Short mmCIF file of C-alpha atoms and ligand atoms in Angstrom, two decimals:
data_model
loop_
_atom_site.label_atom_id
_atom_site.label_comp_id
_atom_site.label_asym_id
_atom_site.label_seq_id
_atom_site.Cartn_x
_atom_site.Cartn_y
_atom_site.Cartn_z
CA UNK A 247 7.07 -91.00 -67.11
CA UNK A 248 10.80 -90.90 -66.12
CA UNK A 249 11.92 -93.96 -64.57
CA UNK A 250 14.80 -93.76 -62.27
CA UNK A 251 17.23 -96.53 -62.23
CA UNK A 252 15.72 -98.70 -60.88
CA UNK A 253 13.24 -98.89 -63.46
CA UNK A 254 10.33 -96.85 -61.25
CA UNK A 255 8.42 -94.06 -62.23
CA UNK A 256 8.17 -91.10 -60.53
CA UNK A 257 4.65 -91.71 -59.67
CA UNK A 258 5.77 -94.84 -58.01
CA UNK A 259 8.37 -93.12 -55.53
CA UNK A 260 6.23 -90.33 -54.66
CA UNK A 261 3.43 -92.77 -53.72
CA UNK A 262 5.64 -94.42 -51.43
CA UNK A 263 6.81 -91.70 -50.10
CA UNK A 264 3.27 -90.46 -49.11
CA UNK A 265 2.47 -94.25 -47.89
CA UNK A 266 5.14 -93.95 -44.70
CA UNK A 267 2.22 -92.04 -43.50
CA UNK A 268 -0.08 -93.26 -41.35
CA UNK A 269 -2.78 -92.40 -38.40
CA UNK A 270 0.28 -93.50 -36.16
CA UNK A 271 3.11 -91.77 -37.59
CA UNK A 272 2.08 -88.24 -38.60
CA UNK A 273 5.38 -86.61 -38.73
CA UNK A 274 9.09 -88.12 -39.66
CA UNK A 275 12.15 -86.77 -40.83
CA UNK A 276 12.76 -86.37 -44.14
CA UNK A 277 15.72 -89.50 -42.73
CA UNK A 278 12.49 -91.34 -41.39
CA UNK A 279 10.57 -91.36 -44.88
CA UNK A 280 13.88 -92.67 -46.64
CA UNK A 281 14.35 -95.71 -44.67
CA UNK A 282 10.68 -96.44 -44.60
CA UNK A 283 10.11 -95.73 -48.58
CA UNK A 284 13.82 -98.11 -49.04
CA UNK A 285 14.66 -95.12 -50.98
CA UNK A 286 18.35 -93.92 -51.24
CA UNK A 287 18.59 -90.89 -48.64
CA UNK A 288 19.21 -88.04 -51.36
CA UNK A 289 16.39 -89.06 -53.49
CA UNK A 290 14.44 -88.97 -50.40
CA UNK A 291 15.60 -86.07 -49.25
CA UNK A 292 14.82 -84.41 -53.16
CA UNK A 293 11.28 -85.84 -53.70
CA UNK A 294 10.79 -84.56 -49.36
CA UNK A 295 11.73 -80.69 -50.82
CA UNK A 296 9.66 -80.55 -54.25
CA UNK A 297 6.58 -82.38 -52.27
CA UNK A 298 7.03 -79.46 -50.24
CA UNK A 299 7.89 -77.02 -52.84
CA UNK A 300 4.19 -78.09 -53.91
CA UNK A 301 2.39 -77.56 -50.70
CA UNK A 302 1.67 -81.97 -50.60
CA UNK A 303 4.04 -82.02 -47.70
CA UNK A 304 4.65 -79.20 -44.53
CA UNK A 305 7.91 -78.77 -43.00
CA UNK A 306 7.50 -77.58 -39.53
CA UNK A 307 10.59 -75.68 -37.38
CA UNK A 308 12.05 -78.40 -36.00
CA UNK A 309 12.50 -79.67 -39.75
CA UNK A 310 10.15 -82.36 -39.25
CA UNK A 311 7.48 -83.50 -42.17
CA UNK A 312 3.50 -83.85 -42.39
CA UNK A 313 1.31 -84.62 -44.99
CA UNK A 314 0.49 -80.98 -46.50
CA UNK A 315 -2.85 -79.31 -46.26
CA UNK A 316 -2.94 -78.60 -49.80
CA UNK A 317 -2.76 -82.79 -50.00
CA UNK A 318 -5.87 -82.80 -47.95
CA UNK A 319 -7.99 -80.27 -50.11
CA UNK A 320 -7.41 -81.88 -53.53
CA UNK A 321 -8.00 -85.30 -51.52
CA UNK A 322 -11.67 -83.64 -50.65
CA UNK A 323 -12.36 -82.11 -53.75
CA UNK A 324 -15.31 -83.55 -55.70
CA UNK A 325 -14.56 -87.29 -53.67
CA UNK A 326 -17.14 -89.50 -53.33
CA UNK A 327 -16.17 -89.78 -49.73
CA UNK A 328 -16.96 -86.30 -49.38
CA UNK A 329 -20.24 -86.47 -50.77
CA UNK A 330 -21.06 -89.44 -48.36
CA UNK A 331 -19.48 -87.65 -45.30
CA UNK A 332 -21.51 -84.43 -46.03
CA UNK A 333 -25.17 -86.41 -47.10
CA UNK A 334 -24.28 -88.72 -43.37
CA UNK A 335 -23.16 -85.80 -41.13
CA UNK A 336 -26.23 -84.03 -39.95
CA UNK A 337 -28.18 -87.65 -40.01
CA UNK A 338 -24.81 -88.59 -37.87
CA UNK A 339 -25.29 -85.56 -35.39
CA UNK A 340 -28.91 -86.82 -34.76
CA UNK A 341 -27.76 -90.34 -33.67
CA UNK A 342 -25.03 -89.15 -31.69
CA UNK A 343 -27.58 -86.54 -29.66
CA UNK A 344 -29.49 -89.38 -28.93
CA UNK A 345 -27.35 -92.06 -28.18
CA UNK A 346 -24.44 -89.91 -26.55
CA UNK A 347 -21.49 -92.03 -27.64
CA UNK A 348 -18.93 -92.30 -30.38
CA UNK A 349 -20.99 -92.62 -33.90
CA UNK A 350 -18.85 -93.46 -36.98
CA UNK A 351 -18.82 -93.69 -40.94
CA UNK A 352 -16.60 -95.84 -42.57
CA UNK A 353 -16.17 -97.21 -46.40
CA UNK A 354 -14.62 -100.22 -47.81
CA UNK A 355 -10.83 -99.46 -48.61
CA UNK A 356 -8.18 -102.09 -49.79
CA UNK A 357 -9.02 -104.55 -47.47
CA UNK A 358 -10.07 -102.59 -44.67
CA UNK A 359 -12.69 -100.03 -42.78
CA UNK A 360 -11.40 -96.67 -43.48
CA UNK A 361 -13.33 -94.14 -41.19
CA UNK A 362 -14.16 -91.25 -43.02
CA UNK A 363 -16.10 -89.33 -39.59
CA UNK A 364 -16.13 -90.04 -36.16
CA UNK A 365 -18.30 -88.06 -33.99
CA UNK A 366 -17.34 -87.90 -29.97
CA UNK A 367 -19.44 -87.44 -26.37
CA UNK A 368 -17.01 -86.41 -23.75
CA UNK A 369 -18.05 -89.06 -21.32
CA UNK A 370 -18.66 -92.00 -24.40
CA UNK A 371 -16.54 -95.12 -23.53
CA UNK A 372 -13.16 -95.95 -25.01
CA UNK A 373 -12.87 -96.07 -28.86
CA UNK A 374 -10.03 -96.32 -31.27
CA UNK A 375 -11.08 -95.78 -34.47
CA UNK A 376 -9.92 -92.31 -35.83
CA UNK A 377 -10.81 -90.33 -38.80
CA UNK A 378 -8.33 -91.28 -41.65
CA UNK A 379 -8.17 -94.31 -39.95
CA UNK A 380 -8.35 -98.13 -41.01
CA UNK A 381 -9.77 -100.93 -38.75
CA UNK A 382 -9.94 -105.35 -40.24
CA UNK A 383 -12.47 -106.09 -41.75
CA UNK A 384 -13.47 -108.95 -39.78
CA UNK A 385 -12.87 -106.99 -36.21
CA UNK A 386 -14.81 -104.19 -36.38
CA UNK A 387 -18.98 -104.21 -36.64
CA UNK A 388 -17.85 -101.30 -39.67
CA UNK A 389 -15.91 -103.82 -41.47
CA UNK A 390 -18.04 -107.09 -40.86
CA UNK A 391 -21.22 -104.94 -42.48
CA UNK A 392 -18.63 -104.12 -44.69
CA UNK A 393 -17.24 -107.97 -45.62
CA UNK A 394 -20.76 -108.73 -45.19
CA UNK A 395 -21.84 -107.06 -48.21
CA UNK A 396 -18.12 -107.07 -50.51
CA UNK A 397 -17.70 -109.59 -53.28
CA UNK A 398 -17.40 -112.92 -52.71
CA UNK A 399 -13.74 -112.85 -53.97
CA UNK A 400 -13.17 -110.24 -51.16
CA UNK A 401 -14.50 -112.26 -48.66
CA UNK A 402 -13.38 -115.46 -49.39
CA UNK A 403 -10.08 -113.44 -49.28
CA UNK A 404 -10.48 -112.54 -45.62
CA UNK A 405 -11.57 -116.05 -44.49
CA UNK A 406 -8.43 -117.14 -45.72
CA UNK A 407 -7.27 -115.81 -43.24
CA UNK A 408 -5.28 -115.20 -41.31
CA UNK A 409 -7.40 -113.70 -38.69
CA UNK A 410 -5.82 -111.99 -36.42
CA UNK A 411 -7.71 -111.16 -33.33
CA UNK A 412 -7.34 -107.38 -32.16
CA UNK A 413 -9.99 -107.87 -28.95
CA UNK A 414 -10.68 -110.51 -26.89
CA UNK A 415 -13.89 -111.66 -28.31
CA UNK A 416 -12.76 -110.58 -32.35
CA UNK A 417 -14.44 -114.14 -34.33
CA UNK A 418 -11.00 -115.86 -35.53
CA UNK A 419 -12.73 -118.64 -36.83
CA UNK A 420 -13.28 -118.66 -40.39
CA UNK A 421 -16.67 -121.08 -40.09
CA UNK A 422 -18.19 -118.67 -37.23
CA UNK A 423 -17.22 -115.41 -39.18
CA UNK A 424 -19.06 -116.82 -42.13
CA UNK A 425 -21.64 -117.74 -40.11
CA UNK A 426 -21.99 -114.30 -38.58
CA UNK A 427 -21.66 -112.62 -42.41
CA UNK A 428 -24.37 -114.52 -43.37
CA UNK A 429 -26.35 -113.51 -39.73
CA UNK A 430 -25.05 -109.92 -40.63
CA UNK A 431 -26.99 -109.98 -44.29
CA UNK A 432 -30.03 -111.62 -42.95
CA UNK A 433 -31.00 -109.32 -39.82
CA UNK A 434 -29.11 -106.05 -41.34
CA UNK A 435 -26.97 -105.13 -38.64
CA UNK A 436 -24.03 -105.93 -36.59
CA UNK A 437 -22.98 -106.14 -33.17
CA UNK A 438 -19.52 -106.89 -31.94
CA UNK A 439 -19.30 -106.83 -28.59
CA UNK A 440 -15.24 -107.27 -27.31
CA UNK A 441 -14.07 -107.56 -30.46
CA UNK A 442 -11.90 -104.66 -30.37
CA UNK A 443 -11.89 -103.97 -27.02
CA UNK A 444 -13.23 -105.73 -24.12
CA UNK A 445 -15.19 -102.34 -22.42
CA UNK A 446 -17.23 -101.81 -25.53
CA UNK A 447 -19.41 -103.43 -28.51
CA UNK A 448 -19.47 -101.86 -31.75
CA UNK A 449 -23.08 -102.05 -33.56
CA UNK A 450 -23.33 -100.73 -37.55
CA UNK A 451 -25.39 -101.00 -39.87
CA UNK A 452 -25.14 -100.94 -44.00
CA UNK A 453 -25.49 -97.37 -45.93
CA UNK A 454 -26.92 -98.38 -49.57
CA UNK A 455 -26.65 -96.26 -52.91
CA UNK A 456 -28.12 -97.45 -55.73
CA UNK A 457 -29.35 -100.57 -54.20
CA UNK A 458 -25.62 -101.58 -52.99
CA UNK A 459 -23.47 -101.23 -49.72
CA UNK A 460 -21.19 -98.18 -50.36
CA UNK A 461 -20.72 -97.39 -46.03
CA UNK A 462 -21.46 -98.51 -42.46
CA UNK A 463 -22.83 -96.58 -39.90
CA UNK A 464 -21.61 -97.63 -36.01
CA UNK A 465 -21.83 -96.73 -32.96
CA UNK A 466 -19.61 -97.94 -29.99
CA UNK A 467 -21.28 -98.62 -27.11
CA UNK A 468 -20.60 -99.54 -23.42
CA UNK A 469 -20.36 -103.01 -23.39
CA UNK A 470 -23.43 -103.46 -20.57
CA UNK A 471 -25.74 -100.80 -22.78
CA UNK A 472 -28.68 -101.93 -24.50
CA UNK A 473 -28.28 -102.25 -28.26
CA UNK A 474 -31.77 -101.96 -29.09
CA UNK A 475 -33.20 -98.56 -28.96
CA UNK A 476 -29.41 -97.85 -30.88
CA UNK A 477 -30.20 -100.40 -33.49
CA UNK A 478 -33.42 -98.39 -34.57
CA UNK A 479 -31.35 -94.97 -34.56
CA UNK A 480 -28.81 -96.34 -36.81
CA UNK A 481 -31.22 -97.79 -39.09
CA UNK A 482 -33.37 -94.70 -39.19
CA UNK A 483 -30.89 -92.55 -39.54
CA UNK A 484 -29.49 -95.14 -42.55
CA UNK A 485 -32.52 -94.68 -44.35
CA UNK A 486 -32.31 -90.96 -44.06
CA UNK A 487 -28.74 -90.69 -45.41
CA UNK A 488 -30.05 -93.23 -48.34
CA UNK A 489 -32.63 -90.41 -49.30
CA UNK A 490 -30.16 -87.60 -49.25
CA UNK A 491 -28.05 -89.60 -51.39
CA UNK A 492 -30.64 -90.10 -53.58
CA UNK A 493 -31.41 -86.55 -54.19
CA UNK A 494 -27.91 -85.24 -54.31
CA UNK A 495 -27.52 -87.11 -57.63
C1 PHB B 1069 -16.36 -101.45 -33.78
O1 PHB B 1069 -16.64 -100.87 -34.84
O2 PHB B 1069 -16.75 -102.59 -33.59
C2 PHB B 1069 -15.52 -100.78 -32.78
C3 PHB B 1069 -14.66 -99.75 -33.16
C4 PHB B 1069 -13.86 -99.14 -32.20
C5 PHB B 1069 -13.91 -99.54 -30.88
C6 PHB B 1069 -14.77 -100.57 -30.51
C7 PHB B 1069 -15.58 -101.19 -31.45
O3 PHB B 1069 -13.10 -98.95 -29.97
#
């Protein structure tokens, strides 16, 4: 691979060009993506026109650049994520019928809950997770099923710290948060209530394939609801998604 001079591939540049992007910042100059890549502005500007050139970025008419749709299809193409987004959604659409709020699915990712599908109620309460989007680990119910069920080197990892508390009630503590993992592996589910935000508690549950954690289901509920009867959806509709999984092999 061609290194440039300072001794980075190609590969390397283009993947940090692609990383300005986030759920927050959709669109930037081609300007924008140079600074935030701390690449020199004409190499920025280059790698902005053949990314576009090859349909992984869009230029729109104010000259402004998104992640290209073309990007998104290859992403999809034969993913696992796909295949555990399409064997969850209709089990998804049942919990959310029932339960009438936000319902989620979201994988382990570099540290984080990455939400692969969100499903919405008009009137559910307040929720920020988005697809595409990343949540800690330790925060979110997602993400403590999640740590819950990573490798220990993972975990330990996270109770390192530092915690950093996103809601008023998020566990900061490493001694309570492994307390709660270990809560979280015994009774098979989560609940989180304020831990993002104050209004709401997010419950979730673990997705297995193969005998191991590969997602979490979650819904976010209305702080005062009862978690119950939305405990025994998510689990039921857990073990449904396990059995599609297992016959889509
Ligand atoms: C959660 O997964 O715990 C969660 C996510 C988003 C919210 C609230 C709770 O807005």
């Amino acid at each position: 691979m061609a290194n440039s001079p300072s001794g980075e591939s190609i590969i390397e540049r283009i993947t940090r060009v692609l990383d300005t992007f986030s759920a927050d910042r959709t669109v930037q100059t081609a300007s924008e993506i140079g600074r935030r890549a701390g690449l020199p502005s004409a190499t920025a500007h280059r790698l902005v026109d053949e990314l576009i050139s090859a349909g992984l970025l869009e230029r729109d008419e104010e000259r402004r650049v998104r992640l290209g749709m073309r990007l998104w299809e290859l992403a999809l193409r034969g993913s696992t994520a796909l295949r555990l987004r399409q064997a969850a959604l209709p089990h998804m659409e049942t919990v959310q019928t029932v339960v009438r709020e936000h319902t989620q699915l979201a994988v382990l990712e570099q540290n984080e809950a990455l939400f692969l599908e969100r499903l919405s109620h008009p009137a559910a309460v307040s929720n920020i997770t988005r697809v595409a989007g990343r949540l800690p680990l330790h925060a979110s119910s997602s993400g403590l099923v999640l740590l819950a069920h990573a490798e220990p080197a993972l975990r330990e990892r996270v109770l390192a710290g530092p915690l950093t508390p996103v809601g008023p009630e998020t566990v900061t503590d490493a001694g309570a948060l492994r307390r709660l993992l270990t809560d979280i592996r015994r009774t098979g589910v989560a609940v989180a209530p304020g831990s993002i935000e104050a209004v709401s508690s997010g419950i979730a549950v673990p997705v297995r394939d193969r005998g191991e954690v590969i997602a979490a289901l979650s819904v976010v509920l209305p702080r005062e609801a009862d978690e119950e009867p939305v405990i025994r959806e998510l689990r039921a509709a857990a073990t449904r998604i396990e059995a599609e999984l297992r016959e889509s092999r």
